[in-house]
Short mmCIF file of C-alpha atoms in Angstrom, two decimals:
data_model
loop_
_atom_site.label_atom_id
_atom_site.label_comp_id
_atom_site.label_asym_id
_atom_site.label_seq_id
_atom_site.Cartn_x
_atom_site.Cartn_y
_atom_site.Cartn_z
CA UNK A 29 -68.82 -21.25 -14.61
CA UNK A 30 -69.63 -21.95 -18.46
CA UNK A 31 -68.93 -19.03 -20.74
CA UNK A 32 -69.57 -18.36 -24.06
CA UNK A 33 -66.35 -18.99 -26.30
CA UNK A 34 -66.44 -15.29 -28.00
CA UNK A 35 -66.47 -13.05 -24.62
CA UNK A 36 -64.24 -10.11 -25.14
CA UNK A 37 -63.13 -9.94 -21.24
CA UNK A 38 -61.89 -13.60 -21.44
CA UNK A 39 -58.13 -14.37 -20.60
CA UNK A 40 -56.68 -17.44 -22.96
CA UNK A 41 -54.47 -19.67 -21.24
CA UNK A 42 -50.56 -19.32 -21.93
CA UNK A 43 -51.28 -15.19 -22.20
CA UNK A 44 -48.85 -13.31 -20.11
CA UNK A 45 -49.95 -10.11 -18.46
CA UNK A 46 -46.96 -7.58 -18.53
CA UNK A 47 -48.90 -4.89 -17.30
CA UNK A 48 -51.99 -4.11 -15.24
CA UNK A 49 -53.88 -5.83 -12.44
CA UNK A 50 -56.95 -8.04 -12.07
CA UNK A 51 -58.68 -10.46 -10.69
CA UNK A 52 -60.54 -13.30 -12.93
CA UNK A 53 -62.17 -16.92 -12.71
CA UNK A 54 -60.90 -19.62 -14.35
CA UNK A 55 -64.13 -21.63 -16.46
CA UNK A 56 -62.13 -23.80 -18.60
CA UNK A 57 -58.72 -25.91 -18.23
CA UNK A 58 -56.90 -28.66 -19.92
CA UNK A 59 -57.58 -29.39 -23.00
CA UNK A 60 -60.95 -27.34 -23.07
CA UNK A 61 -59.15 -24.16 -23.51
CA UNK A 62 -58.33 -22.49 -26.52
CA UNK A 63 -54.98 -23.55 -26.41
CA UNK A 64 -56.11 -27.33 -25.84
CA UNK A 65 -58.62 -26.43 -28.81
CA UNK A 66 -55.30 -26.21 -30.78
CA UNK A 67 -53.06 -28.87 -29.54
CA UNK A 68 -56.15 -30.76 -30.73
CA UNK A 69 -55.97 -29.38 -34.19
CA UNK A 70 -52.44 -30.13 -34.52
CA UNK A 71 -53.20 -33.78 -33.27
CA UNK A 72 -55.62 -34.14 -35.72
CA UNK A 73 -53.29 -32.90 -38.42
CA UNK A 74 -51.20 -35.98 -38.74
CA UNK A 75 -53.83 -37.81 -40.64
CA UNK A 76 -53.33 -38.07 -44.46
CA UNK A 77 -56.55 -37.53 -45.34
CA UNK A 78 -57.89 -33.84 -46.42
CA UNK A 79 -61.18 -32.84 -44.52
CA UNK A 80 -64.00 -32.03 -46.62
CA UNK A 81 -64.68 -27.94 -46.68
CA UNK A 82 -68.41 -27.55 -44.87
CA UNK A 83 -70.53 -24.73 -44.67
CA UNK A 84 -71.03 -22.89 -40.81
CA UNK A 85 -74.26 -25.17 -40.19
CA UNK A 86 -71.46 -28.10 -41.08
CA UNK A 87 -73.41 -29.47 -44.27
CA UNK A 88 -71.41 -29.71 -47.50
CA UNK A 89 -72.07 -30.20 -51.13
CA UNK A 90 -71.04 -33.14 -53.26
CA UNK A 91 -68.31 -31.51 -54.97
CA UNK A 92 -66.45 -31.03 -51.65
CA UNK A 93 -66.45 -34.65 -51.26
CA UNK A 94 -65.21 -35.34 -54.79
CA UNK A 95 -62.33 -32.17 -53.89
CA UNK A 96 -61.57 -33.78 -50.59
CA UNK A 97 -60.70 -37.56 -52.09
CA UNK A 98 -59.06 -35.59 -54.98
CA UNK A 99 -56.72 -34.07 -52.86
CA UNK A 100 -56.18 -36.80 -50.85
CA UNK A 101 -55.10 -39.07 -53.59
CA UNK A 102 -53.04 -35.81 -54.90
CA UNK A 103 -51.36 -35.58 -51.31
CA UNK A 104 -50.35 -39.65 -51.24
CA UNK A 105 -48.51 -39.55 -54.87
CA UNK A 106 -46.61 -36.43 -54.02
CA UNK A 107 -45.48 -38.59 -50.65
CA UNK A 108 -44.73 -41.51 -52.56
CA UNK A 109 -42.53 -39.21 -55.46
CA UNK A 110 -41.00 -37.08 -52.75
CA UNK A 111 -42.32 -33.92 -54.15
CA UNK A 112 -44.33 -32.53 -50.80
CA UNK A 113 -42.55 -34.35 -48.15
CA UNK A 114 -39.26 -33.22 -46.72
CA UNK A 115 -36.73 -30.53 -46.64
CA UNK A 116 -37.38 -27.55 -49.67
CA UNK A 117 -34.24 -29.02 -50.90
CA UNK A 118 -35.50 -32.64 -50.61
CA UNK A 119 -38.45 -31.85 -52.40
CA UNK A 120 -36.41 -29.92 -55.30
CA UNK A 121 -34.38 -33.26 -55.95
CA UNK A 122 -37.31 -35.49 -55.97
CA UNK A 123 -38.81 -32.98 -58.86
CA UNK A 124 -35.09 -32.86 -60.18
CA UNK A 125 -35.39 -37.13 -60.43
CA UNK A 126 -38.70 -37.19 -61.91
CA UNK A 127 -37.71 -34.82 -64.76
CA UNK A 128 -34.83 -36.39 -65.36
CA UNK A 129 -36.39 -39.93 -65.33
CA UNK A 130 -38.95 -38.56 -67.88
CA UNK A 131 -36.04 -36.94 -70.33
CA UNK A 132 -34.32 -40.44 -69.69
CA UNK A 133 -37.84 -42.41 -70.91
CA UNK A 134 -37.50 -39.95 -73.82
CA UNK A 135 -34.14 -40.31 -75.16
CA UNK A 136 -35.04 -44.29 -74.70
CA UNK A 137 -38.16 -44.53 -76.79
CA UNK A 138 -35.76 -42.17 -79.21
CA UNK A 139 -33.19 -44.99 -79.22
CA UNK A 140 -35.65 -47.41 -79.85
CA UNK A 141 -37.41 -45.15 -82.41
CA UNK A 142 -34.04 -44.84 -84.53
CA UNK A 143 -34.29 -48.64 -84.70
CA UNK A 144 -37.62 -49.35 -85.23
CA UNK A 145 -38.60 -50.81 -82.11
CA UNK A 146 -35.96 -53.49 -82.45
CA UNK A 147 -36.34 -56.28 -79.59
CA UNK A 148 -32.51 -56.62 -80.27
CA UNK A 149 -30.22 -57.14 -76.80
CA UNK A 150 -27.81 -54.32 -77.91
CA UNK A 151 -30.41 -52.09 -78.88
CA UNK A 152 -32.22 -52.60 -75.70
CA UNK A 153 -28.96 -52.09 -73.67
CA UNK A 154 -28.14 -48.91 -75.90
CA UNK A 155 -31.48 -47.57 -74.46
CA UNK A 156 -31.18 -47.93 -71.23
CA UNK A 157 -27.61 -46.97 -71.20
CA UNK A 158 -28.92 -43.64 -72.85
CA UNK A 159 -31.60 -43.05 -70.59
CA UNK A 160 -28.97 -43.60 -67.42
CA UNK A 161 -26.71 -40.99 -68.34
CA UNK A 162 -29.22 -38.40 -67.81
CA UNK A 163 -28.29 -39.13 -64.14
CA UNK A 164 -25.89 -36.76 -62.41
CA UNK A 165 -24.30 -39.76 -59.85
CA UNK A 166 -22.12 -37.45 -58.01
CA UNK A 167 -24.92 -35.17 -57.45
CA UNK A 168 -25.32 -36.30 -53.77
CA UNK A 169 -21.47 -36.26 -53.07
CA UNK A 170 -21.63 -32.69 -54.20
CA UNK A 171 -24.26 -31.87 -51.85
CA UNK A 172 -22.68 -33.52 -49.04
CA UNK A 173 -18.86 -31.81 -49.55
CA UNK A 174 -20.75 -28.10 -50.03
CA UNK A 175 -22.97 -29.13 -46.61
CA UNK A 176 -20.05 -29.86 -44.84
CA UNK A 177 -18.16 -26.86 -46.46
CA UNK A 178 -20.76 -24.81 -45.19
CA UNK A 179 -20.46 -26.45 -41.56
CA UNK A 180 -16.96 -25.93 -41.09
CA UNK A 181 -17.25 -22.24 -41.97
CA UNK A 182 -19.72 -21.96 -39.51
CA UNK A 183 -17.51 -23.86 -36.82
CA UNK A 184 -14.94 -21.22 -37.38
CA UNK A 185 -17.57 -18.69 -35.93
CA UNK A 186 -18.40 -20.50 -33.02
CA UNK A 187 -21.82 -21.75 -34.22
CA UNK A 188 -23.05 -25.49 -33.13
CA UNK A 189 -24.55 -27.56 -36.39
CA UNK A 190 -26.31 -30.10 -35.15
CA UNK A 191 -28.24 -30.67 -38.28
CA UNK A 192 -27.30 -30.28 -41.94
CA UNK A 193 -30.69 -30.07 -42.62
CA UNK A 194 -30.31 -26.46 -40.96
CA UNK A 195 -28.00 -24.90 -43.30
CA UNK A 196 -30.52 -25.17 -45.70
CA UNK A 197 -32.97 -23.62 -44.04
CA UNK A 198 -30.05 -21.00 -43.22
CA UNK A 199 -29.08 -20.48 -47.05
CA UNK A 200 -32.65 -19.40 -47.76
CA UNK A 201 -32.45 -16.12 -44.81
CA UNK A 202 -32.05 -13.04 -46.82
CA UNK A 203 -32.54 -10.64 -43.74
CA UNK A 204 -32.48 -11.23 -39.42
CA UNK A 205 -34.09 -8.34 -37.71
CA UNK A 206 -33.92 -9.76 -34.37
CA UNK A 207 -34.31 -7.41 -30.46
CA UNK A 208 -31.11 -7.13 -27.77
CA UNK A 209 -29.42 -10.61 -27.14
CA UNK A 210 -30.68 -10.93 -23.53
CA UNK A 211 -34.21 -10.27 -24.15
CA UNK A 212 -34.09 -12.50 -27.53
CA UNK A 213 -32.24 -15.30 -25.95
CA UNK A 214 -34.03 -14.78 -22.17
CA UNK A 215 -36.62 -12.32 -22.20
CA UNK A 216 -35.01 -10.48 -19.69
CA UNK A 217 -33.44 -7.24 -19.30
CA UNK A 218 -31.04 -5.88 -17.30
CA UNK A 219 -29.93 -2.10 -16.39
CA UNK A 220 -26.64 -1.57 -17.51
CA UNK A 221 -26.26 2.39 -17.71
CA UNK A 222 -28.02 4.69 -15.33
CA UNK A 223 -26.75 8.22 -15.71
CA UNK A 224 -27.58 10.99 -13.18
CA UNK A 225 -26.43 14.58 -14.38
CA UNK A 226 -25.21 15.56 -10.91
CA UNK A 227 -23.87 12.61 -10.25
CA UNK A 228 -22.26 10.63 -12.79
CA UNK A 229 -22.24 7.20 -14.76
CA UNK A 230 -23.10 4.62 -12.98
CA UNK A 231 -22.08 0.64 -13.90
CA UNK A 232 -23.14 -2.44 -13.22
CA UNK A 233 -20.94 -5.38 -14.11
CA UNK A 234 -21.94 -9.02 -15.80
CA UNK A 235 -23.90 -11.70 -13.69
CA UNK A 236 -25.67 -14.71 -14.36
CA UNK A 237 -29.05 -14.20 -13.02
CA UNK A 238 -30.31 -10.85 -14.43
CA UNK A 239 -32.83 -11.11 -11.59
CA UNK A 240 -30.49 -11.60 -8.79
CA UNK A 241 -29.83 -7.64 -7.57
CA UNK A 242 -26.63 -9.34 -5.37
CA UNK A 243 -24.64 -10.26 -8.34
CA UNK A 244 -22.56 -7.85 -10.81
CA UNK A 245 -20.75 -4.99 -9.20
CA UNK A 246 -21.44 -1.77 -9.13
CA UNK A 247 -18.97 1.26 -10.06
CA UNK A 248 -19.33 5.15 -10.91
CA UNK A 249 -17.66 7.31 -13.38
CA UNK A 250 -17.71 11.15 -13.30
CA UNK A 251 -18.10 11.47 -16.70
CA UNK A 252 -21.04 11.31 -18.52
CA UNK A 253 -21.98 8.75 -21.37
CA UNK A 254 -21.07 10.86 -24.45
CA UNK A 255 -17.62 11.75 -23.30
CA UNK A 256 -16.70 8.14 -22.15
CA UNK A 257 -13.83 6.76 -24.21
CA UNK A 258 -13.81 2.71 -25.32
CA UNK A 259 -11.87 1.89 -21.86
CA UNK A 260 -13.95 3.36 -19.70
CA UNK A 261 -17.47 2.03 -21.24
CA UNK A 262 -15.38 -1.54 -19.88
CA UNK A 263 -16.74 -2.66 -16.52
CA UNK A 264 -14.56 -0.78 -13.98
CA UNK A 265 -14.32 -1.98 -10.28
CA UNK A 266 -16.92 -1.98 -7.93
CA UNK A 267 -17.94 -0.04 -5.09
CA UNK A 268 -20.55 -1.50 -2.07
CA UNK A 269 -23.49 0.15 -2.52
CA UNK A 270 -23.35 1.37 0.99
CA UNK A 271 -20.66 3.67 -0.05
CA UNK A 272 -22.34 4.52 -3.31
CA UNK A 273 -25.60 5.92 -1.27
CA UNK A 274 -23.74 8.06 1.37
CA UNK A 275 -24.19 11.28 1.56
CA UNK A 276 -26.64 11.13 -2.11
CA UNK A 277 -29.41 12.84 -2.26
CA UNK A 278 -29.30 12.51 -6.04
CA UNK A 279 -28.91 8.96 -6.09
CA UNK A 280 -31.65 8.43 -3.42
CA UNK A 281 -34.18 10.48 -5.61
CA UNK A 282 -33.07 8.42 -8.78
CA UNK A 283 -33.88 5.13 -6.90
CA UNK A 284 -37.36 5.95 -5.40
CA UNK A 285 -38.36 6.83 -9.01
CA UNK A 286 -37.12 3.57 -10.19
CA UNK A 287 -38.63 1.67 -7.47
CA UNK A 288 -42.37 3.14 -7.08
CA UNK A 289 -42.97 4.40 -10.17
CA UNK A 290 -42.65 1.09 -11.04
CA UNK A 291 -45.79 -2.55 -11.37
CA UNK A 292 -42.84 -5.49 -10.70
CA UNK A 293 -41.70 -6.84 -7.76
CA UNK A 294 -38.47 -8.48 -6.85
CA UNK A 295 -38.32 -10.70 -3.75
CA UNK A 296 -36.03 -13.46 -2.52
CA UNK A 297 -38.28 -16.82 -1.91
CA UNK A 298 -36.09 -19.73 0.12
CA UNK A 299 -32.83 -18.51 -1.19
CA UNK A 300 -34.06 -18.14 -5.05
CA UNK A 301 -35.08 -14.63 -6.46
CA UNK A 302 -37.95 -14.27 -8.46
CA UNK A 303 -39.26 -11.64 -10.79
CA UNK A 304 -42.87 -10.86 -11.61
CA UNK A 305 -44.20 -7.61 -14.14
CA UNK A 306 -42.96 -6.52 -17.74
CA UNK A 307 -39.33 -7.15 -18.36
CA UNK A 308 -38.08 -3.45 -18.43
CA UNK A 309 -39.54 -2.91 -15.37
CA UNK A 310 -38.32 -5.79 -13.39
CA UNK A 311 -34.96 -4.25 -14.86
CA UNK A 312 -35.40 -1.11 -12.87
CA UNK A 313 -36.55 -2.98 -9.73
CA UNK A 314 -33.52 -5.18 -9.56
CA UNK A 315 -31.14 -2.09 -10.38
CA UNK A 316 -33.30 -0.36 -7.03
CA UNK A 317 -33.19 -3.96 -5.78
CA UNK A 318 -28.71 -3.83 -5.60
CA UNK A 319 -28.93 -0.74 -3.02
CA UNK A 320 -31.67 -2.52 -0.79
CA UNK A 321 -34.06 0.09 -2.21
CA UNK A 322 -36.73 -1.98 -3.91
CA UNK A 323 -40.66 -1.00 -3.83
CA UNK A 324 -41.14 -3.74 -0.89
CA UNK A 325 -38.93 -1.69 1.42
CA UNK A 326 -40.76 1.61 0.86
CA UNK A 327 -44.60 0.91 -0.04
CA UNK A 328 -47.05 -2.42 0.78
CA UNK A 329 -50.55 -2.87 1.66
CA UNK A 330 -49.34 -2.13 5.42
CA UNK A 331 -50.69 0.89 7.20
CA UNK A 332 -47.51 1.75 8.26
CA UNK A 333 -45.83 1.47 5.04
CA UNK A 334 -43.02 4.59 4.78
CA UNK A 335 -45.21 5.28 1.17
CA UNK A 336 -48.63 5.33 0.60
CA UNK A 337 -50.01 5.09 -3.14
CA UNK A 338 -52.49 7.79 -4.27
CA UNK A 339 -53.12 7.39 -7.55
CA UNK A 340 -51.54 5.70 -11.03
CA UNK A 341 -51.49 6.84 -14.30
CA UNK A 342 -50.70 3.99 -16.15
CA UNK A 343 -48.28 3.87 -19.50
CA UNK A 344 -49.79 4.52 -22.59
CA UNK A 345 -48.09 4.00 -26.27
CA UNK A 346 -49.70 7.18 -27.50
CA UNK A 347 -47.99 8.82 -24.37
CA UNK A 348 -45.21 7.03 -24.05
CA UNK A 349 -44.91 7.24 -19.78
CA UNK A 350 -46.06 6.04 -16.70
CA UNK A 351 -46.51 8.38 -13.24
CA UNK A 352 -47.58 7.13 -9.86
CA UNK A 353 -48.83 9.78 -7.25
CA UNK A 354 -47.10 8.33 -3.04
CA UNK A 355 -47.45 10.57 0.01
CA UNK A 356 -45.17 10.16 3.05
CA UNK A 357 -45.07 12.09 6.44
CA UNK A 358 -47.59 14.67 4.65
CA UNK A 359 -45.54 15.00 1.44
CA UNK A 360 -46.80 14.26 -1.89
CA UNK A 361 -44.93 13.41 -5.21
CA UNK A 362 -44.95 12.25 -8.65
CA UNK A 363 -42.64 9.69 -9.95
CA UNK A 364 -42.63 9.65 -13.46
CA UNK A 365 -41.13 7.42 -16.41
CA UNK A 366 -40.76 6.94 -19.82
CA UNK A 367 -39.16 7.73 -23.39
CA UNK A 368 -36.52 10.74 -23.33
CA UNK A 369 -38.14 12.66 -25.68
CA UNK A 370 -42.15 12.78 -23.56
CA UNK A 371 -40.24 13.25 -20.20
CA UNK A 372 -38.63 16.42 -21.80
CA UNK A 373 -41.89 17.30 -22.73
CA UNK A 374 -42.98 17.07 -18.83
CA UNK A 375 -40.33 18.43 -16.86
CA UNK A 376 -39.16 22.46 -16.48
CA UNK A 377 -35.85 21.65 -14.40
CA UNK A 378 -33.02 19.55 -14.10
CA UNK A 379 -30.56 18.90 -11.19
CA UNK A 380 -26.88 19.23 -11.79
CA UNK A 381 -23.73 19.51 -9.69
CA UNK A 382 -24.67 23.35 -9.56
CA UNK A 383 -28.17 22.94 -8.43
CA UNK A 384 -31.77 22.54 -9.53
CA UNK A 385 -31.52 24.43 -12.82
CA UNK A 386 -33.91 25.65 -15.98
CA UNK A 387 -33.88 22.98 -18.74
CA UNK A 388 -32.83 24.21 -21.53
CA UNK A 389 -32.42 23.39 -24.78
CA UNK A 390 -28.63 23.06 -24.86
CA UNK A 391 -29.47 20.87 -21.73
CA UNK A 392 -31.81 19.10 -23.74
CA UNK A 393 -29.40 18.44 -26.54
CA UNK A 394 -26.83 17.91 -24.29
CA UNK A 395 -28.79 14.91 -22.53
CA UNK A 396 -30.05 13.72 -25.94
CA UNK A 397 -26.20 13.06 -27.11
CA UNK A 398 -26.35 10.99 -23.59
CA UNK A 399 -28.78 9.22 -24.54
CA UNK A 400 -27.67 8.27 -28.09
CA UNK A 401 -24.32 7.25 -26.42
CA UNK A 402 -26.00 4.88 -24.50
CA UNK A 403 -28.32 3.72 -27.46
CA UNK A 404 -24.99 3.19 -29.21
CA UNK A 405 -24.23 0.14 -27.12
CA UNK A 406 -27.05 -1.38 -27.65
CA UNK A 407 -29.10 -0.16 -24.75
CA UNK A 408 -32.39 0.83 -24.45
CA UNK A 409 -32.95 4.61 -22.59
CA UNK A 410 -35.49 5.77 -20.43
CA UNK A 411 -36.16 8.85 -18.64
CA UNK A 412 -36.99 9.53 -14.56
CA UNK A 413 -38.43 12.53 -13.46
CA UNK A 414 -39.91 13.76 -10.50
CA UNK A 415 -41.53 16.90 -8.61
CA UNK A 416 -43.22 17.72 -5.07
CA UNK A 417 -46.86 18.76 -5.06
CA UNK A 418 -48.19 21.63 -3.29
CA UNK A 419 -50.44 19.37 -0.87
CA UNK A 420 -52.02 15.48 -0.52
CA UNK A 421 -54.41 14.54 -3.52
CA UNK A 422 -58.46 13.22 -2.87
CA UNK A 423 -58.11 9.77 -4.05
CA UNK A 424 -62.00 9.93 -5.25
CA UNK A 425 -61.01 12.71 -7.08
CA UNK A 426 -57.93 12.04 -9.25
CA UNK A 427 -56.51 15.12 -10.83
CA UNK A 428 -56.22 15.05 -14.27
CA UNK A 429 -53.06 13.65 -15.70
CA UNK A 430 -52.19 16.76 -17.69
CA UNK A 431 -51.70 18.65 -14.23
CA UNK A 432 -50.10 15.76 -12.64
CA UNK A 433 -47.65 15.27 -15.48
CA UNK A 434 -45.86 19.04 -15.34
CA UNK A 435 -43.27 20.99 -14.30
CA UNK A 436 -41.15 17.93 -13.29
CA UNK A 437 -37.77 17.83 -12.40
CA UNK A 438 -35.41 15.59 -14.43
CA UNK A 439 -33.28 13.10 -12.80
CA UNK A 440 -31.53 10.98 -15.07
CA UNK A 441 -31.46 8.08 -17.95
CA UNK A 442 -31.70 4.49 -17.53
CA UNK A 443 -29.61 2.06 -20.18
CA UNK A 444 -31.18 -1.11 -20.26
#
C-alpha cells in the first residue's frame, strides 16, 4: 500500500512506542524506509567528491559546478596535508607542521639571503640545518608520556582505555549531564523505594535482570524515608512476599494501583521474562510482578477477568498523571498515578496507621520531605492514589476527567 512520503500518521521504522495503542500497516521495508533512506546517505558519504548544490526541480547553475570541483580539490589537499582528516588533535599537528615547515623555508631563504644566494656546500648545509631546528623532535614523545599519564590516572578509577585516541576526545568535555545509571547504561528502571504511610518502607534488593520480578529480595522498615539513617537505606534481609501480603490491606491497595493503572505487561515466555511499555512503567509492573500481583492476574480481554476496564485517561505532560477507571463484583474505582506534587492536587485523604485521615498540609509537607529523601538517592518518585465511586460508569459516556480525578485517597510513593 504506496503512501506518500510526508503523511503525518506515518510510523518510521526504528521508532519505539512507549505509550499508547494502535494498530497500523506496514507500506515500506528495507531499505525503502526512511531509515534505509539514511543508511543510504551515509553510504554515499564515503565518496571524496562534493555533490553539486541543485535547486528542488534538481537543475543547477554553472557556478555550482565550478563550487563543487572547487571544493573537491580543497577537500583532497587538506587529506593529503593532514589538516581535515583525523583526530582534532591530529589535525592541529598537521597545521602545527605546515607552519613550522613554512617558518623553516623562511629562515632558509634568510640564510641564503645573508649570503647572497651562495651555491656554496656549507652555506647550503647552514640552511637547511636552520630550517630543521624549527622542529620540536620530542614533540611526539611528549604526547605519548602525557597520553599514557592520562591513562594510568584513569586506570586508578577503574575506567577501561582502549583507545588513546579517546582521551582526547575526553580532554575536550567541559560538562556531563547524563540520566540515572540504569536507565543510561540499560534503559531500564527498576523500583527501589515504595513507601506506604501506614505501612512502612519497603526494599527491594540488587538483581541482574531488572525485568525478572523473582530476583532481589524484598524487606520492610517501619520507618519512613526521611528518618532512615545511612545503615538502614542498606539492603536489609528479605521477607517472602507471602508474608509481606498477609493480613495488608494497605499493601494490597498499593499494588492494584501499580498494576492497573498501569500500559506494560510483564510475562514469563519459555523460562525468559520479557517486558513491553515505557520503562517506568514496566518498573511498577515488575515491583506488582514480585507479589504475583501483576495486571495479567487481575484484568485481560477474558469475560471473566476479576477486573474489567471502563475507561483511561491517559498521561499528559501538562497534567502530569495517568487514571484508569476497573469495576469488579459491582464496584468501581480509580487508580491514579503520577508526579507528587498533581496527585496532592487530586486527593482529599490519606491512610495512615490511625485510619483514613484529612490531608493536610503538615501531611503534605511531611510526605514531600519523603519524597526528597528518596530523590536524594537518586530515585525518581511517583505518587498512587485511589478512591471508590458512588456507582459503575457508561462507557459511551466517559465522565469528564476533572470529576474522575478528585477526592482521591493517597496511598503511597514509588522510588524508582
Amino acid at each position: 500500500m504506496p503512501l506518500p512520503p510526508d503523511v503525518s500518521s506515518a510510523l518510521r521504522y526504528s521508532s519505539t512506542v512507549t505509550k499508547g495503542r494502535g494498530r497500523g500497516i506496514v507500506f515500506a521495508t528495507g531499505m525503502t524506509t526512511e531509515i534505509g533512506s539514511i543508511a543510504a546517505a551515509l553510504r554515499g558519504g564515503n565518496s571524496k567528491r562534493r555533490p553539486v548544490k541543485r535547486k528542488a526541480d534538481g537543475t543547477a547553475k554553472p557556478h555550482r559546478y565550478v563550487q563543487a570541483w572547487g571544493l573537491t580539490a580543497t577537500d583532497f589537499v587538506g587529506r593529503f596535508l593532514g589538516v581535515n582528516v583525523g583526530t582534532p588533535l591530529q589535525r592541529k599537528l598537521s597545521k602545527l607542521a605546515l607552519l613550522l615547515l613554512g617558518i623553516a623555508v623562511v629562515c632558509a631563504l634568510i640564510v641564503l639571503g645573508a649570503n647572497k644566494f651562495s651555491n656554496n656546500t656549507e652555506v647550503i648545509v647552514y640552511a637547511v640545518a636552520t630550517g630543521l631546528s624549527m622542529i620540536p623532535a620530542s614533540l611526539i614523545v611528549v604526547l605519548t608520556i602525557t597520553m599514557a599519564a592520562g591513562t594510568k590516572r584513569m586506570i586508578k578509577r577503574n575506567v577501561v582505555v582502549r583507545s588513546l585516541d579517546s582521551l582526547e576526545a575526553l580532554g575536550g568535555v567541559t560538562d556531563i549531564c547524563s540520566d540515572k545509571t540504569g536507565t543510561l547504561t540499560q534503559g531500564k528502571m527498576v523500583v527501589k523505594k515504595p513507601w506506604i504511610p501506614s505501612k512502612g518502607t519497603y526494599s527491594v534488593g540488587t538483581s541482574d535482570n531488572p525485568i525478572n520480578p523473582t530476583q532481589g529480595d524484598l524487606s520492610i522498615s517501619e520507618i519512613e524515608p526521611r528518618k532512615e539513617s545511612e545503615s538502614e537505606k542498606q539492603d536489609s534481609a528479605g521477607s517472602p512476599f507471602e508474608e509481606l501480603l498477609k493480613d495488608n490491606d494497605d499493601l494490597e491497595q498499593f499494588l492494584t494501583i501499580a498494576a492497573l493503572a498501569n500500559l506494560a505487561t510483564v510475562h514469563n515466555t519459555e523460562g525468559e521474562w520479557k517486558a513491553r511499555g515505557d520503562p517506568t512503567d514496566i518498573a511498577i509492573q515488575v515491583f506488582a510482578a514480585r507479589f504475583n500481583w501483576n495486571r495479567s492476574r487481575w484484568s485481560s480481554n477474558a469475560d471473566d477477568a476479576i477486573w474489567k476496564q471502563r475507561a483511561e485517561y491517559p498521561f499528559d505532560s501538562t497534567i502530569k498523571k495517568m487514571s484508569v477507571v476497573f469495576e469488579s463484583d459491582d464496584k468501581s474505582m480509580v487508580f491514579t498515578k503520577g508526579a507528587v506534587e498533581r496527585i496532592f492536587e487530586s486527593c482529599s485523604t490519606i491512610i495512615l496507621p490511625s485510619g483514613e485521615t484529612e490531608l493536610s498540609e503538615d501531611i503534605q509537607s511531611q510526605i514531600l520531605e519523603n519524597m526528597e529523601a528518596l530523590a536524594t538517592q537518586g530515585l525518581r518518585v511517583l505518587a498512587l492514589a485511589s478512591k471508590q465511586l458512588p456507582g459503575p460508569i457508561d462507557e459511551l459516556k466517559v465522565p469528564e476527567r476533572s470529576t474522575i480525578e478528585c477526592d482521591l485517597v493517597f496511598r503511597g510513593l514509588v522510588g524508582l
